[in-house]
Amino acid sequence: MADLATERSNLTGAAPILVASNRGPVSFTAEDDGSLTLRRGGGGLVSGLSAIDDPSAVWVCAALSEADRTAARRSPDGRLDLGGFEVGGQLVRMLDIDPGTFTRAYNGVANSTLWFVHHLLYETPVAPVFDDRFRREWDSYRAYNTAFAEALAAEAAPGAAVLIQDYHLSLAPDLLRRLRPDLRIGHFSHTPWAPPEYYRMLPDDVAADVLTGILGADRAAFLTRRWALAFADCCEAVLGAEVDRAALTVRHGGRTTRLGVHALGADADFLRDRSHQPDVDARLATLREAVGDRRTIVRVDRTELSKNIVRGLLAYRHLLRSRPEWQDRVVHIAFAYPSRHDLPEYREYTAAVQRIAHEINDEFGTPDWQPLILHVNDDFPRSLAAYRLADVALVNPIRDGMNLVAKEVPVVSDAGCALVLSREAGAYAELAEDAITVNPYDVIATAEALHQALTMPAAERADRTKRLAAASTALPPQQWFLDQLAALRE
């Protein structure tokens, strides 16, 4: 990153607040006639940005598809709002990054390296391998982060507040500070953070660059105190940084970076309203017909390796084998939506999920009972219908920054649900007292937890659900975002 040390941008924009993330608030689809159809995204960031009462705020994001790149090229400097696109009153700069550079940065480093490190996913006898190919990918990751830093520098007003999001952009805070030292820069990690002994699998220079990249921010924030302290531990072990764990500060290179904790919560108003719309009611009726008067165990995940879907299915199978009284009395509704299918590990994992699901239905199914309902195609209204029907919610990740499903199901469940929750989910920090917690690797213990959840008295289940819902919605997305902005400006 030293190549930017002497550079300074003399371009100053007008935006007093900026957000940077890989995925933006809109995406495009190319039609047969060459026109572009715009689609607005959802999620915590989109909801959070809507809390900003400033028409000059700018969101900087990457073009993720060829249609996105076309839209960016048709817009001055990628500013979609200046290119004739209706982006909901937001100002959006979409970066047309070379597709090869983007793929190497996104798949090679962000999703196949940093994600694997922070979620402890490597099969270490054979991976990772940091060879010439990785070095090309790392060069692309640096170029990708540089493109963001330069765009932010060009858009930001003097002294602006910049909120950079996640592991895709871990180098951007330091790169931006070198260009615009006048800015207030924050970085937020939506993932867990690896402990030093695992983090140091990265090449030494890469491990140091990621840390110093984030330490370029005035404030580095995390979903839980556990992840913030793991980051501090890595700064101390790798960089020799001075860490104050009580004050949550890291001092390195003559600067002090404050660490923050913001536990993103569920958007209760949106979820409760959306879950009672006609399309959800229709899907709920279909699920109820399939389930009958049986109890339900619900899980909703992406087919992401860290979500631990395979062990969850094995635990359900063990429940049916070890406690045959549940046969024909329970249905496991498992929605495992596609994720990162351009990576072979994810295609193989999805195939394993489907194979075990078929085995369970073949072993236990009867003409009148399908013990497992699995869908691997995305359908948000159907997910909300499953939430409403849930007697038990199973959330058993190997490791998860937060896991909003654990927070959403108690908010939406019609009759109240028991939550079986991995102690490795970030949500555990807030929900453990009213959840049934499990070691995500222990299939037998998870099966017993499912039995405990299914037999929980209705009154206890209702009381726990109320407390879970209250804890889950304590920091909804808009307040989550505004809290970060206020803390950055202090």
Short mmCIF file of C-alpha atoms in Angstrom, two decimals:
data_model
loop_
_atom_site.label_atom_id
_atom_site.label_comp_id
_atom_site.label_asym_id
_atom_site.label_seq_id
_atom_site.Cartn_x
_atom_site.Cartn_y
_atom_site.Cartn_z
CA MET A 1 0.00 0.00 0.00
CA ALA A 2 3.04 2.26 0.10
CA ASP A 3 2.50 3.23 -3.55
CA LEU A 4 -0.31 5.51 -2.43
CA ALA A 5 1.58 7.01 0.46
CA THR A 6 2.59 10.17 -1.39
CA GLU A 7 -0.59 10.53 -3.42
CA ARG A 8 -3.36 12.91 -2.43
CA SER A 9 -6.61 13.47 -4.21
CA ASN A 10 -7.32 17.08 -5.12
CA LEU A 11 -10.82 16.10 -6.18
CA THR A 12 -13.39 16.93 -3.54
CA GLY A 13 -17.00 15.88 -3.84
CA ALA A 14 -20.15 17.06 -2.12
CA ALA A 15 -21.23 13.99 -0.16
CA PRO A 16 -21.15 14.49 3.64
CA ILE A 17 -21.96 10.79 4.26
CA LEU A 18 -20.84 7.82 2.18
CA VAL A 19 -21.40 4.07 2.36
CA ALA A 20 -19.20 1.60 0.50
CA SER A 21 -20.04 -2.06 -0.02
CA ASN A 22 -19.50 -4.75 -2.63
CA ARG A 23 -23.23 -5.11 -3.29
CA GLY A 24 -25.23 -1.96 -3.73
CA PRO A 25 -28.89 -1.06 -3.21
CA VAL A 26 -29.82 -1.79 -6.85
CA SER A 27 -29.00 -4.30 -9.58
CA PHE A 28 -29.86 -4.60 -13.24
CA THR A 29 -31.09 -7.20 -15.71
CA ALA A 30 -30.58 -6.86 -19.46
CA GLU A 31 -33.69 -7.37 -21.59
CA ASP A 32 -33.76 -8.78 -25.13
CA ASP A 33 -34.23 -5.30 -26.63
CA GLY A 34 -31.10 -3.99 -24.87
CA SER A 35 -32.97 -2.10 -22.19
CA LEU A 36 -32.08 -2.48 -18.52
CA THR A 37 -34.52 -3.40 -15.77
CA LEU A 38 -33.63 -2.09 -12.33
CA ARG A 39 -34.31 -4.04 -9.17
CA ARG A 40 -33.98 -2.62 -5.67
CA GLY A 41 -32.25 -4.75 -3.05
CA GLY A 42 -33.10 -5.38 0.57
CA GLY A 43 -31.33 -6.21 3.79
CA GLY A 44 -29.94 -4.34 6.74
CA LEU A 45 -27.68 -1.96 4.81
CA VAL A 46 -30.44 -0.80 2.46
CA SER A 47 -32.81 -0.33 5.36
CA GLY A 48 -30.12 1.38 7.40
CA LEU A 49 -29.20 3.87 4.69
CA SER A 50 -32.84 4.92 4.45
CA ALA A 51 -32.43 6.37 7.94
CA ILE A 52 -30.05 9.04 6.64
CA ASP A 53 -31.94 12.30 6.26
CA ASP A 54 -29.47 13.79 3.82
CA PRO A 55 -30.13 13.89 0.06
CA SER A 56 -26.40 14.27 -0.65
CA ALA A 57 -25.35 10.92 0.84
CA VAL A 58 -23.68 8.60 -1.70
CA TRP A 59 -23.51 4.82 -1.83
CA VAL A 60 -20.48 3.41 -3.67
CA CYS A 61 -20.76 -0.21 -4.84
CA ALA A 62 -19.44 -2.59 -7.48
CA ALA A 63 -21.10 -3.69 -10.68
CA LEU A 64 -21.75 -7.40 -10.14
CA SER A 65 -23.01 -8.42 -13.57
CA GLU A 66 -22.62 -7.42 -17.20
CA ALA A 67 -25.97 -5.60 -16.96
CA ASP A 68 -24.69 -3.69 -13.95
CA ARG A 69 -21.53 -2.78 -15.86
CA THR A 70 -23.62 -1.54 -18.77
CA ALA A 71 -25.62 0.68 -16.44
CA ALA A 72 -22.43 2.03 -14.87
CA ARG A 73 -20.94 2.81 -18.29
CA ARG A 74 -24.08 4.67 -19.32
CA SER A 75 -23.82 6.89 -16.24
CA PRO A 76 -21.34 9.76 -15.70
CA ASP A 77 -18.54 8.37 -13.47
CA GLY A 78 -20.88 5.48 -12.71
CA ARG A 79 -23.35 7.76 -10.93
CA LEU A 80 -26.60 5.96 -11.65
CA ASP A 81 -28.70 8.86 -10.37
CA LEU A 82 -27.08 11.05 -13.07
CA GLY A 83 -27.49 8.41 -15.76
CA GLY A 84 -31.26 8.49 -15.98
CA PHE A 85 -31.90 5.58 -13.61
CA GLU A 86 -34.53 5.89 -10.88
CA VAL A 87 -32.71 4.63 -7.79
CA GLY A 88 -35.27 5.60 -5.20
CA GLY A 89 -33.93 9.05 -4.50
CA GLN A 90 -30.53 7.70 -3.51
CA LEU A 91 -27.21 8.78 -4.99
CA VAL A 92 -25.40 5.64 -6.16
CA ARG A 93 -21.96 5.33 -7.77
CA MET A 94 -21.52 1.89 -9.31
CA LEU A 95 -17.94 0.92 -10.17
CA ASP A 96 -17.26 -0.75 -13.50
CA ILE A 97 -14.32 -2.85 -12.34
CA ASP A 98 -12.68 -5.13 -14.91
CA PRO A 99 -14.56 -8.47 -14.71
CA GLY A 100 -11.37 -10.52 -14.34
CA THR A 101 -10.10 -8.27 -11.58
CA PHE A 102 -13.47 -8.43 -9.84
CA THR A 103 -13.70 -12.23 -10.06
CA ARG A 104 -10.19 -12.75 -8.70
CA ALA A 105 -10.79 -10.28 -5.86
CA TYR A 106 -14.30 -11.48 -5.01
CA ASN A 107 -14.01 -15.25 -5.47
CA GLY A 108 -10.28 -15.75 -5.06
CA VAL A 109 -9.61 -13.59 -1.99
CA ALA A 110 -12.83 -12.39 -0.37
CA ASN A 111 -14.92 -15.56 -0.60
CA SER A 112 -12.29 -18.31 -0.93
CA THR A 113 -9.71 -16.93 1.47
CA LEU A 114 -10.86 -14.27 3.95
CA TRP A 115 -14.30 -15.85 4.40
CA PHE A 116 -12.74 -19.27 4.93
CA VAL A 117 -10.25 -17.90 7.46
CA HIS A 118 -12.79 -16.02 9.55
CA HIS A 119 -15.24 -18.93 9.57
CA LEU A 120 -12.52 -21.53 10.26
CA LEU A 121 -13.54 -23.55 7.21
CA TYR A 122 -10.28 -24.85 5.78
CA GLU A 123 -9.56 -28.56 5.46
CA THR A 124 -6.01 -27.84 6.52
CA PRO A 125 -4.21 -30.96 5.22
CA VAL A 126 -4.94 -29.77 1.68
CA ALA A 127 -5.91 -26.08 1.94
CA PRO A 128 -5.08 -23.26 1.82
CA VAL A 129 -2.29 -23.13 -0.76
CA PHE A 130 -0.83 -19.66 -1.24
CA ASP A 131 0.97 -19.93 -4.57
CA ASP A 132 1.45 -17.79 -7.70
CA ARG A 133 -2.25 -17.94 -8.46
CA PHE A 134 -3.10 -16.54 -5.06
CA ARG A 135 -0.62 -13.70 -5.56
CA ARG A 136 -2.41 -12.73 -8.78
CA GLU A 137 -5.69 -12.83 -6.91
CA TRP A 138 -4.23 -10.70 -4.12
CA ASP A 139 -3.05 -8.10 -6.64
CA SER A 140 -6.61 -7.98 -7.97
CA TYR A 141 -8.01 -7.62 -4.46
CA ARG A 142 -5.71 -4.64 -3.91
CA ALA A 143 -6.80 -3.11 -7.24
CA TYR A 144 -10.47 -3.66 -6.36
CA ASN A 145 -10.01 -1.92 -2.99
CA THR A 146 -8.07 0.88 -4.67
CA ALA A 147 -10.97 1.52 -7.06
CA PHE A 148 -13.29 1.97 -4.09
CA ALA A 149 -10.85 4.24 -2.25
CA GLU A 150 -10.44 6.48 -5.29
CA ALA A 151 -14.21 6.70 -5.88
CA LEU A 152 -14.87 7.54 -2.23
CA ALA A 153 -12.14 10.17 -2.28
CA ALA A 154 -13.70 11.77 -5.35
CA GLU A 155 -17.24 11.81 -3.92
CA ALA A 156 -16.54 12.85 -0.32
CA ALA A 157 -16.96 16.40 0.90
CA PRO A 158 -14.28 17.80 3.24
CA GLY A 159 -14.50 16.04 6.60
CA ALA A 160 -17.15 13.63 5.39
CA ALA A 161 -18.08 10.45 7.26
CA VAL A 162 -17.40 7.24 5.32
CA LEU A 163 -18.75 3.85 6.40
CA ILE A 164 -16.95 0.99 4.62
CA GLN A 165 -18.53 -2.43 4.81
CA ASP A 166 -17.08 -5.89 5.32
CA TYR A 167 -14.25 -8.21 4.34
CA HIS A 168 -14.44 -7.37 0.64
CA LEU A 169 -13.05 -3.93 1.48
CA SER A 170 -10.57 -4.54 4.26
CA LEU A 171 -7.79 -2.57 2.54
CA ALA A 172 -9.97 0.40 1.60
CA PRO A 173 -9.83 2.36 4.90
CA ASP A 174 -6.04 2.79 4.81
CA LEU A 175 -6.01 3.40 1.05
CA LEU A 176 -8.66 6.09 1.49
CA ARG A 177 -6.88 7.72 4.42
CA ARG A 178 -3.75 8.11 2.29
CA LEU A 179 -5.85 9.90 -0.33
CA ARG A 180 -8.08 11.91 2.01
CA PRO A 181 -6.71 12.25 5.56
CA ASP A 182 -9.47 14.79 6.33
CA LEU A 183 -12.22 12.16 6.32
CA ARG A 184 -13.81 10.32 9.23
CA ILE A 185 -13.55 6.67 8.21
CA GLY A 186 -15.34 3.69 9.72
CA HIS A 187 -15.15 0.02 8.82
CA PHE A 188 -17.73 -2.60 9.79
CA SER A 189 -17.07 -6.36 9.74
CA HIS A 190 -20.20 -8.44 9.21
CA THR A 191 -18.29 -11.70 9.67
CA PRO A 192 -16.67 -13.27 12.72
CA TRP A 193 -12.97 -12.59 13.19
CA ALA A 194 -10.53 -15.49 13.38
CA PRO A 195 -8.33 -16.05 16.44
CA PRO A 196 -4.62 -15.29 15.87
CA GLU A 197 -3.50 -18.92 15.58
CA TYR A 198 -5.92 -19.47 12.69
CA TYR A 199 -5.62 -16.00 11.16
CA ARG A 200 -1.86 -16.48 10.82
CA MET A 201 -2.39 -19.12 8.16
CA LEU A 202 -2.48 -16.15 5.81
CA PRO A 203 0.87 -15.16 4.31
CA ASP A 204 2.58 -12.81 6.75
CA ASP A 205 2.41 -9.76 4.50
CA VAL A 206 -1.23 -10.40 3.63
CA ALA A 207 -2.18 -10.88 7.29
CA ALA A 208 -0.47 -7.59 8.13
CA ASP A 209 -2.00 -5.72 5.19
CA VAL A 210 -5.56 -6.74 6.08
CA LEU A 211 -5.09 -5.55 9.65
CA THR A 212 -3.37 -2.28 8.74
CA GLY A 213 -6.00 -1.74 6.07
CA ILE A 214 -8.78 -1.81 8.65
CA LEU A 215 -6.70 0.17 11.14
CA GLY A 216 -6.71 2.97 8.59
CA ALA A 217 -10.21 3.63 9.90
CA ASP A 218 -10.89 5.90 12.84
CA ARG A 219 -13.30 3.26 14.08
CA ALA A 220 -13.53 -0.46 13.31
CA ALA A 221 -16.81 -2.04 14.36
CA PHE A 222 -18.04 -5.62 14.79
CA LEU A 223 -21.26 -7.48 15.49
CA THR A 224 -20.12 -8.79 18.90
CA ARG A 225 -17.48 -8.00 21.48
CA ARG A 226 -16.03 -11.47 20.88
CA TRP A 227 -15.20 -10.64 17.26
CA ALA A 228 -13.83 -7.21 18.21
CA LEU A 229 -11.48 -8.75 20.76
CA ALA A 230 -10.35 -11.41 18.26
CA PHE A 231 -9.42 -8.60 15.86
CA ALA A 232 -7.50 -6.85 18.64
CA ASP A 233 -5.70 -10.11 19.46
CA CYS A 234 -4.62 -10.43 15.82
CA CYS A 235 -3.38 -6.83 15.75
CA GLU A 236 -1.29 -7.53 18.84
CA ALA A 237 0.07 -10.87 17.61
CA VAL A 238 0.74 -9.96 13.98
CA LEU A 239 1.56 -6.24 14.12
CA GLY A 240 2.81 -5.85 17.67
CA ALA A 241 0.09 -3.23 18.12
CA GLU A 242 -0.72 -1.74 21.52
CA VAL A 243 -4.14 -2.99 22.57
CA ASP A 244 -6.39 -1.74 25.36
CA ARG A 245 -9.11 -4.37 25.70
CA ALA A 246 -11.06 -2.49 28.35
CA ALA A 247 -11.21 0.70 26.28
CA LEU A 248 -11.44 -1.26 22.99
CA THR A 249 -8.63 0.60 21.24
CA VAL A 250 -5.73 -0.47 19.03
CA ARG A 251 -2.70 1.78 18.58
CA HIS A 252 -0.38 1.14 15.65
CA GLY A 253 1.75 3.28 13.38
CA GLY A 254 1.19 6.39 15.44
CA ARG A 255 -2.60 6.21 15.18
CA THR A 256 -5.31 4.89 17.47
CA THR A 257 -8.33 3.07 16.08
CA ARG A 258 -11.36 2.70 18.31
CA LEU A 259 -13.24 -0.59 18.18
CA GLY A 260 -17.01 -0.69 18.39
CA VAL A 261 -19.74 -3.28 18.82
CA HIS A 262 -23.13 -2.98 17.12
CA ALA A 263 -25.32 -6.08 17.25
CA LEU A 264 -27.53 -5.76 14.18
CA GLY A 265 -31.12 -6.67 15.01
CA ALA A 266 -34.22 -7.68 13.09
CA ASP A 267 -36.60 -5.13 11.60
CA ALA A 268 -39.72 -6.02 13.56
CA ASP A 269 -42.17 -3.69 11.82
CA PHE A 270 -41.14 -4.82 8.35
CA LEU A 271 -41.16 -8.52 9.25
CA ARG A 272 -44.54 -8.47 10.99
CA ASP A 273 -46.16 -6.57 8.15
CA ARG A 274 -44.53 -8.52 5.33
CA SER A 275 -45.24 -11.91 6.93
CA HIS A 276 -49.00 -11.31 6.77
CA GLN A 277 -49.23 -10.33 3.11
CA PRO A 278 -51.37 -12.48 0.78
CA ASP A 279 -48.43 -14.21 -0.93
CA VAL A 280 -47.11 -15.35 2.46
CA ASP A 281 -50.59 -16.50 3.53
CA ALA A 282 -50.86 -18.59 0.36
CA ARG A 283 -47.52 -20.29 0.98
CA LEU A 284 -48.42 -20.84 4.62
CA ALA A 285 -51.59 -22.65 3.56
CA THR A 286 -49.52 -24.92 1.29
CA LEU A 287 -47.06 -25.72 4.07
CA ARG A 288 -49.85 -26.39 6.57
CA GLU A 289 -51.44 -28.84 4.15
CA ALA A 290 -48.13 -30.69 3.82
CA VAL A 291 -47.42 -30.69 7.56
CA GLY A 292 -50.90 -31.49 8.83
CA ASP A 293 -51.23 -31.43 12.61
CA ARG A 294 -47.58 -32.35 13.18
CA ARG A 295 -44.93 -30.29 14.93
CA THR A 296 -42.39 -28.38 12.86
CA ILE A 297 -38.64 -27.82 12.99
CA VAL A 298 -37.68 -24.96 10.68
CA ARG A 299 -34.35 -23.81 9.31
CA VAL A 300 -33.76 -21.18 6.63
CA ASP A 301 -30.21 -20.70 5.33
CA ARG A 302 -28.10 -20.14 2.30
CA THR A 303 -26.20 -23.28 1.30
CA GLU A 304 -23.15 -21.70 2.86
CA LEU A 305 -20.52 -24.03 4.31
CA SER A 306 -20.52 -22.23 7.66
CA LYS A 307 -24.28 -22.70 8.15
CA ASN A 308 -23.74 -26.38 9.04
CA ILE A 309 -26.83 -27.66 7.25
CA VAL A 310 -25.45 -31.17 6.80
CA ARG A 311 -24.93 -31.73 10.54
CA GLY A 312 -28.38 -30.27 11.18
CA LEU A 313 -29.91 -32.88 8.88
CA LEU A 314 -27.86 -35.63 10.51
CA ALA A 315 -29.13 -34.48 13.92
CA TYR A 316 -32.72 -34.67 12.69
CA ARG A 317 -32.08 -38.18 11.37
CA HIS A 318 -30.61 -39.17 14.73
CA LEU A 319 -33.68 -37.76 16.47
CA LEU A 320 -35.98 -39.95 14.39
CA ARG A 321 -33.77 -43.01 14.92
CA SER A 322 -33.16 -42.58 18.65
CA ARG A 323 -36.63 -41.32 19.57
CA PRO A 324 -39.04 -43.15 17.28
CA GLU A 325 -41.98 -41.55 19.08
CA TRP A 326 -41.39 -38.51 16.86
CA GLN A 327 -41.89 -40.49 13.67
CA ASP A 328 -45.03 -39.24 11.90
CA ARG A 329 -45.32 -36.48 14.54
CA VAL A 330 -42.83 -33.92 13.25
CA VAL A 331 -41.78 -32.39 9.92
CA HIS A 332 -38.45 -30.70 9.32
CA ILE A 333 -38.86 -27.75 6.94
CA ALA A 334 -35.41 -26.94 5.57
CA PHE A 335 -34.93 -24.13 3.10
CA ALA A 336 -31.33 -24.03 1.86
CA TYR A 337 -31.05 -21.38 -0.80
CA PRO A 338 -28.29 -21.33 -3.44
CA SER A 339 -25.06 -19.56 -2.54
CA ARG A 340 -21.80 -19.03 -4.44
CA HIS A 341 -22.37 -21.83 -6.93
CA ASP A 342 -19.45 -20.57 -8.97
CA LEU A 343 -17.24 -22.15 -6.28
CA PRO A 344 -16.95 -25.97 -6.46
CA GLU A 345 -17.03 -26.40 -2.66
CA TYR A 346 -20.49 -24.88 -2.57
CA ARG A 347 -21.86 -26.98 -5.41
CA GLU A 348 -20.60 -30.10 -3.66
CA TYR A 349 -22.10 -28.98 -0.36
CA THR A 350 -25.52 -28.35 -1.92
CA ALA A 351 -25.38 -31.83 -3.46
CA ALA A 352 -24.58 -33.32 -0.03
CA VAL A 353 -27.56 -31.51 1.53
CA GLN A 354 -29.86 -32.87 -1.16
CA ARG A 355 -28.46 -36.39 -0.87
CA ILE A 356 -28.96 -36.60 2.91
CA ALA A 357 -32.45 -35.13 2.61
CA HIS A 358 -33.40 -37.88 0.15
CA GLU A 359 -31.91 -40.51 2.47
CA ILE A 360 -34.00 -39.27 5.41
CA ASN A 361 -37.23 -39.30 3.40
CA ASP A 362 -36.41 -42.73 1.98
CA GLU A 363 -35.66 -44.17 5.43
CA PHE A 364 -38.60 -42.75 7.37
CA GLY A 365 -41.20 -41.52 4.89
CA THR A 366 -44.61 -43.14 4.57
CA PRO A 367 -47.45 -42.62 2.10
CA ASP A 368 -48.96 -40.14 4.58
CA TRP A 369 -45.83 -38.48 6.01
CA GLN A 370 -42.89 -36.73 4.40
CA PRO A 371 -40.50 -36.19 7.32
CA LEU A 372 -38.37 -33.58 5.54
CA ILE A 373 -39.42 -30.78 3.19
CA LEU A 374 -36.35 -29.36 1.45
CA HIS A 375 -36.25 -26.47 -1.01
CA VAL A 376 -33.06 -25.13 -2.55
CA ASN A 377 -34.58 -22.28 -4.55
CA ASP A 378 -34.93 -18.83 -3.03
CA ASP A 379 -38.44 -17.72 -2.05
CA PHE A 380 -38.66 -15.04 0.63
CA PRO A 381 -42.46 -15.23 1.14
CA ARG A 382 -42.12 -19.00 1.63
CA SER A 383 -39.39 -18.40 4.23
CA LEU A 384 -41.68 -16.05 6.14
CA ALA A 385 -44.45 -18.64 5.98
CA ALA A 386 -42.09 -21.20 7.49
CA TYR A 387 -41.15 -18.71 10.21
CA ARG A 388 -44.82 -18.33 11.12
CA LEU A 389 -45.31 -22.10 11.26
CA ALA A 390 -42.20 -22.85 13.31
CA ASP A 391 -42.50 -24.71 16.61
CA VAL A 392 -38.70 -25.06 16.71
CA ALA A 393 -36.10 -22.97 14.89
CA LEU A 394 -32.76 -24.69 14.25
CA VAL A 395 -29.80 -22.32 13.84
CA ASN A 396 -26.57 -24.32 14.22
CA PRO A 397 -23.75 -22.59 12.31
CA ILE A 398 -20.15 -23.63 12.69
CA ARG A 399 -19.39 -19.93 13.02
CA ASP A 400 -21.46 -16.89 12.13
CA GLY A 401 -20.98 -13.16 12.50
CA MET A 402 -24.56 -12.76 13.74
CA ASN A 403 -27.26 -14.89 12.02
CA LEU A 404 -30.41 -12.84 11.58
CA VAL A 405 -32.60 -15.93 11.08
CA ALA A 406 -32.18 -16.65 14.80
CA LYS A 407 -33.58 -13.19 15.46
CA GLU A 408 -36.28 -13.17 12.79
CA VAL A 409 -38.12 -16.41 13.57
CA PRO A 410 -39.13 -15.44 17.15
CA VAL A 411 -40.48 -12.14 15.80
CA VAL A 412 -42.66 -13.81 13.17
CA SER A 413 -43.66 -17.19 14.69
CA ASP A 414 -47.44 -17.33 15.13
CA ALA A 415 -47.58 -19.60 18.18
CA GLY A 416 -44.09 -19.02 19.57
CA CYS A 417 -41.02 -21.11 18.87
CA ALA A 418 -38.20 -22.75 20.77
CA LEU A 419 -34.79 -21.71 19.44
CA VAL A 420 -31.97 -24.26 19.14
CA LEU A 421 -28.90 -22.08 18.71
CA SER A 422 -25.22 -22.75 18.11
CA ARG A 423 -22.91 -21.18 20.66
CA GLU A 424 -20.73 -20.15 17.69
CA ALA A 425 -23.34 -17.78 16.25
CA GLY A 426 -22.89 -14.10 17.00
CA ALA A 427 -26.55 -14.02 18.06
CA TYR A 428 -25.62 -16.30 20.97
CA ALA A 429 -24.25 -13.27 22.84
CA GLU A 430 -27.76 -11.81 23.06
CA LEU A 431 -30.08 -14.81 22.87
CA ALA A 432 -28.32 -17.57 24.83
CA GLU A 433 -30.40 -17.16 27.99
CA ASP A 434 -33.67 -18.04 26.25
CA ALA A 435 -32.32 -20.44 23.61
CA ILE A 436 -31.31 -24.08 23.84
CA THR A 437 -27.65 -23.84 22.95
CA VAL A 438 -25.59 -26.50 21.22
CA ASN A 439 -22.07 -27.36 20.15
CA PRO A 440 -22.53 -27.24 16.35
CA TYR A 441 -20.25 -30.21 15.76
CA ASP A 442 -22.13 -32.54 18.15
CA VAL A 443 -24.87 -34.23 16.16
CA ILE A 444 -26.18 -36.32 19.07
CA ALA A 445 -26.39 -33.35 21.43
CA THR A 446 -28.15 -31.35 18.72
CA ALA A 447 -30.70 -34.15 18.32
CA GLU A 448 -31.33 -34.09 22.07
CA ALA A 449 -31.72 -30.31 21.91
CA LEU A 450 -34.35 -30.75 19.20
CA HIS A 451 -36.19 -33.21 21.44
CA GLN A 452 -36.01 -30.76 24.34
CA ALA A 453 -37.34 -28.00 22.12
CA LEU A 454 -40.19 -30.12 20.78
CA THR A 455 -41.28 -31.10 24.31
CA MET A 456 -41.00 -27.62 25.81
CA PRO A 457 -44.28 -26.65 27.55
CA ALA A 458 -46.34 -24.18 25.54
CA ALA A 459 -46.32 -21.52 28.26
CA GLU A 460 -42.53 -21.65 28.59
CA ARG A 461 -42.12 -21.54 24.85
CA ALA A 462 -44.36 -18.47 24.62
CA ASP A 463 -42.48 -16.68 27.40
CA ARG A 464 -39.10 -17.43 25.86
CA THR A 465 -40.32 -16.28 22.44
CA LYS A 466 -41.37 -12.90 23.84
CA ARG A 467 -37.97 -12.37 25.41
CA LEU A 468 -36.18 -13.60 22.30
CA ALA A 469 -38.19 -11.22 20.11
CA ALA A 470 -37.46 -8.28 22.42
CA ALA A 471 -33.72 -8.98 22.40
CA SER A 472 -33.74 -9.62 18.65
CA THR A 473 -35.24 -6.24 17.79
CA ALA A 474 -33.31 -4.10 20.27
CA LEU A 475 -31.14 -2.59 17.53
CA PRO A 476 -33.09 -2.55 14.24
CA PRO A 477 -31.20 -1.79 11.02
CA GLN A 478 -31.88 1.94 10.88
CA GLN A 479 -30.80 2.53 14.47
CA TRP A 480 -27.84 0.18 13.98
CA PHE A 481 -26.63 2.34 11.13
CA LEU A 482 -27.29 5.67 12.87
CA ASP A 483 -25.45 4.50 15.98
CA GLN A 484 -22.35 3.76 13.90
CA LEU A 485 -22.55 7.14 12.22
CA ALA A 486 -22.93 8.96 15.54
CA ALA A 487 -20.03 7.05 17.08
CA LEU A 488 -17.81 7.80 14.08
CA ARG A 489 -18.52 11.52 14.41
CA GLU A 490 -17.71 11.67 18.12
#
